[in-house]
Coordinates of N, CA, C and O in Angstrom, one line a residue:
M1 N 0.8 -1.2 0.0 CA 0.0 0.0 0.0 C 0.9 1.2 0.0 O 1.9 1.3 0.7
T2 N 0.5 2.2 -0.8 CA 1.2 3.5 -0.8 C 0.3 4.6 -0.5 O -0.8 4.8 -1.1
L3 N 0.6 5.4 0.6 CA -0.2 6.5 0.9 C 0.6 7.7 0.4 O 1.8 7.7 0.2
T4 N -0.2 8.8 0.2 CA 0.4 10.1 -0.3 C 0.2 11.2 0.7 O -0.9 11.4 1.2
L5 N 1.3 11.9 1.0 CA 1.2 13.1 1.8 C 1.4 14.3 1.0 O 2.5 14.5 0.4
Y6 N 0.4 15.1 0.8 CA 0.5 16.3 0.1 C 1.0 17.4 1.1 O 0.5 17.5 2.2
F7 N 2.1 18.1 0.7 CA 3.0 18.7 1.6 C 3.5 20.0 1.1 O 3.5 20.2 -0.1
R8 N 3.9 20.9 1.9 CA 4.7 22.1 1.6 C 5.9 22.1 2.4 O 5.9 21.9 3.6
E9 N 7.0 22.5 1.8 CA 8.3 22.5 2.5 C 8.3 23.4 3.7 O 8.9 23.1 4.7
Y10 N 7.7 24.6 3.5 CA 7.7 25.6 4.6 C 6.7 25.4 5.6 O 6.5 26.2 6.6
C11 N 5.9 24.4 5.6 CA 4.7 24.1 6.4 C 5.1 23.3 7.7 O 5.5 22.2 7.5
S12 N 5.0 23.9 8.8 CA 5.4 23.2 10.1 C 4.4 22.0 10.3 O 4.9 21.0 10.8
L13 N 3.1 22.2 10.0 CA 2.2 21.1 10.2 C 2.5 19.9 9.3 O 2.4 18.7 9.7
C14 N 3.0 20.2 8.1 CA 3.4 19.2 7.2 C 4.6 18.4 7.7 O 4.6 17.1 7.7
H15 N 5.6 19.0 8.2 CA 6.7 18.3 8.8 C 6.3 17.5 10.0 O 6.8 16.4 10.3
Q16 N 5.4 18.1 10.8 CA 4.9 17.3 12.0 C 4.2 16.1 11.6 O 4.5 15.0 12.2
M17 N 3.3 16.1 10.6 CA 2.6 14.9 10.2 C 3.6 13.9 9.6 O 3.5 12.7 9.9
L18 N 4.6 14.4 8.8 CA 5.5 13.5 8.2 C 6.3 12.7 9.4 O 6.4 11.5 9.3
A19 N 6.7 13.4 10.4 CA 7.4 12.8 11.5 C 6.5 11.8 12.3 O 6.9 10.7 12.6
E20 N 5.2 12.2 12.5 CA 4.3 11.3 13.2 C 3.9 10.1 12.4 O 3.5 9.1 13.0
L21 N 4.1 10.1 11.1 CA 3.8 8.9 10.3 C 4.9 7.8 10.4 O 4.6 6.7 10.0
A22 N 6.1 8.2 10.8 CA 7.2 7.3 10.8 C 6.9 6.0 11.6 O 7.1 4.9 11.0
P23 N 6.4 6.0 12.8 CA 6.1 4.8 13.5 C 5.0 4.0 12.9 O 5.0 2.7 12.9
W24 N 4.1 4.7 12.3 CA 3.0 4.0 11.6 C 3.6 3.2 10.4 O 3.2 2.1 10.1
R25 N 4.5 3.8 9.7 CA 5.1 3.1 8.5 C 5.9 1.9 9.0 O 5.9 0.9 8.3
E26 N 6.6 2.1 10.1 CA 7.4 0.9 10.6 C 6.5 -0.2 11.0 O 6.7 -1.4 10.7
R27 N 5.4 0.1 11.6 CA 4.4 -0.9 12.1 C 3.7 -1.6 11.0 O 3.4 -2.8 11.0
H28 N 3.3 -0.8 10.0 CA 2.4 -1.3 8.9 C 3.1 -1.6 7.6 O 2.5 -2.2 6.7
G29 N 4.3 -1.0 7.4 CA 5.0 -1.3 6.2 C 4.5 -0.6 4.9 O 4.8 -1.1 3.8
F30 N 3.7 0.4 5.1 CA 3.2 1.1 3.8 C 4.3 2.1 3.3 O 5.1 2.5 4.0
E31 N 4.2 2.3 2.0 CA 5.1 3.2 1.4 C 4.4 4.6 1.5 O 3.2 4.7 1.7
L32 N 5.3 5.7 1.6 CA 4.7 7.0 1.7 C 5.4 7.9 0.6 O 6.6 8.0 0.5
E33 N 4.5 8.4 -0.3 CA 5.0 9.3 -1.3 C 4.7 10.7 -0.8 O 3.5 11.0 -0.4
V34 N 5.7 11.5 -0.8 CA 5.5 12.9 -0.3 C 5.6 13.8 -1.5 O 6.5 13.8 -2.3
V35 N 4.5 14.6 -1.7 CA 4.3 15.4 -2.9 C 4.2 16.8 -2.5 O 3.3 17.2 -1.7
D36 N 5.0 17.7 -3.1 CA 5.0 19.1 -2.8 C 3.9 19.7 -3.7 O 4.1 19.8 -4.9
V37 N 2.9 20.2 -3.1 CA 1.8 20.8 -3.9 C 2.2 22.0 -4.6 O 1.5 22.3 -5.7
D38 N 3.2 22.7 -4.2 CA 3.6 24.0 -4.8 C 4.3 23.7 -6.2 O 4.5 24.6 -6.9
A39 N 4.7 22.4 -6.4 CA 5.4 22.1 -7.7 C 4.4 21.8 -8.8 O 4.8 21.6 -9.9
D40 N 3.1 21.8 -8.5 CA 2.1 21.5 -9.5 C 0.9 22.4 -9.3 O 0.2 22.3 -8.3
P41 N 0.6 23.3 -10.2 CA -0.5 24.2 -10.1 C -1.9 23.6 -9.8 O -2.7 24.1 -9.1
A42 N -2.1 22.4 -10.4 CA -3.4 21.7 -10.2 C -3.5 21.2 -8.8 O -4.6 21.3 -8.1
L43 N -2.4 20.7 -8.2 CA -2.4 20.2 -6.8 C -2.5 21.4 -5.9 O -3.2 21.3 -4.9
E44 N -1.8 22.5 -6.2 CA -1.9 23.7 -5.4 C -3.3 24.2 -5.3 O -3.8 24.5 -4.2
A45 N -4.0 24.2 -6.4 CA -5.4 24.7 -6.5 C -6.3 23.7 -5.7 O -7.2 24.1 -5.0
R46 N -6.0 22.4 -5.8 CA -6.9 21.4 -5.2 C -6.8 21.4 -3.7 O -7.7 21.3 -2.9
F47 N -5.5 21.5 -3.2 CA -5.3 21.3 -1.7 C -5.0 22.6 -1.0 O -5.1 22.6 0.2
N48 N -4.5 23.6 -1.6 CA -4.1 24.9 -1.1 C -4.0 24.9 0.4 O -3.0 24.5 1.0
E49 N -5.0 25.4 1.1 CA -5.0 25.6 2.6 C -5.2 24.3 3.4 O -5.2 24.4 4.6
L50 N -5.5 23.2 2.7 CA -5.7 21.9 3.5 C -4.4 21.2 3.9 O -4.5 20.3 4.8
V51 N -3.3 21.5 3.3 CA -2.1 20.8 3.5 C -1.7 20.9 5.0 O -1.9 21.9 5.6
P52 N -1.1 19.8 5.6 CA -0.9 18.5 4.9 C -2.2 17.7 4.8 O -3.0 17.8 5.6
V53 N -2.2 16.9 3.7 CA -3.3 16.0 3.5 C -2.7 14.6 3.2 O -1.9 14.5 2.4
L54 N -3.2 13.7 4.0 CA -2.8 12.3 3.8 C -3.9 11.6 3.1 O -5.1 11.6 3.5
M55 N -3.5 10.9 2.0 CA -4.5 10.3 1.1 C -4.1 8.9 0.8 O -2.9 8.6 0.8
D56 N -5.1 8.0 0.5 CA -4.8 6.7 -0.1 C -5.6 6.7 -1.4 O -6.8 6.7 -1.4
G57 N -4.9 7.0 -2.5 CA -5.5 7.2 -3.8 C -6.3 8.4 -3.7 O -5.8 9.5 -3.4
E58 N -7.6 8.3 -4.0 CA -8.5 9.5 -3.9 C -9.2 9.6 -2.6 O -10.1 10.5 -2.4
T59 N -8.9 8.7 -1.7 CA -9.6 8.7 -0.4 C -8.7 9.6 0.6 O -7.6 9.2 0.9
E60 N -9.3 10.6 1.2 CA -8.6 11.4 2.2 C -8.7 10.7 3.5 O -9.8 10.4 4.0
I61 N -7.6 10.5 4.2 CA -7.6 10.0 5.5 C -7.7 11.1 6.5 O -8.5 11.0 7.5
C62 N -6.9 12.1 6.4 CA -7.0 13.3 7.3 C -6.2 14.5 6.7 O -5.5 14.3 5.7
H63 N -6.4 15.6 7.2 CA -5.7 16.8 6.8 C -5.4 17.7 8.1 O -6.0 17.5 9.1
W64 N -4.4 18.5 7.9 CA -3.9 19.4 9.0 C -3.2 18.7 10.1 O -2.1 19.0 10.4
H65 N -3.8 17.7 10.7 CA -3.2 16.9 11.8 C -3.4 15.5 11.6 O -4.5 15.1 11.0
L66 N -2.5 14.6 12.0 CA -2.6 13.2 11.8 C -3.7 12.7 12.8 O -3.7 13.0 14.0
D67 N -4.7 12.1 12.2 CA -5.9 11.5 12.9 C -5.6 10.0 13.1 O -5.8 9.2 12.2
G68 N -5.0 9.7 14.3 CA -4.6 8.3 14.5 C -5.7 7.3 14.4 O -5.6 6.2 13.9
A69 N -6.9 7.7 14.9 CA -8.1 6.8 14.9 C -8.5 6.5 13.4 O -8.8 5.4 13.1
R70 N -8.5 7.6 12.6 CA -8.9 7.3 11.2 C -7.8 6.5 10.4 O -8.2 5.7 9.6
L71 N -6.6 6.8 10.7 CA -5.5 6.1 10.1 C -5.5 4.6 10.5 O -5.4 3.7 9.7
A72 N -5.7 4.4 11.8 CA -5.8 3.0 12.3 C -7.0 2.2 11.6 O -6.8 1.1 11.2
A73 N -8.1 2.9 11.5 CA -9.3 2.3 10.9 C -9.0 2.0 9.4 O -9.3 0.9 8.9
H74 N -8.3 2.9 8.8 CA -8.0 2.8 7.3 C -7.0 1.6 7.1 O -7.1 0.8 6.2
L75 N -6.1 1.5 8.1 CA -5.1 0.4 8.0 C -5.6 -0.9 8.5 O -4.9 -1.9 8.5
G76 N -6.8 -1.0 9.0 CA -7.4 -2.2 9.5 C -7.1 -2.6 10.9 O -7.2 -3.7 11.3
E77 N -6.5 -1.6 11.7 CA -6.2 -1.9 13.1 C -7.4 -2.1 13.9 O -7.4 -2.9 14.9
I78 N -8.5 -1.3 13.6 CA -9.7 -1.4 14.4 C -10.9 -1.5 13.5 O -10.8 -1.2 12.3
G79 N -12.0 -1.9 14.0 CA -13.2 -1.9 13.1 C -13.3 -3.2 12.5 O -13.7 -3.9 11.8

């Protein structure tokens, strides 16, 4: 499974979410693609003020802050 983190280099929330994802990646073994929204005008228009946004394909898992409960449910830990 590959999740995508839509990210901005200057965004402190983005760096925080990236760091918080590290133990989840170790535990669940998913790949993480980090995409800078400012490098693509379409992504910038789509996500603009929502970053960071964690997605699985077109499914949004969370934005702004890592939602551990939603990520756990998405990864099949609970439910």
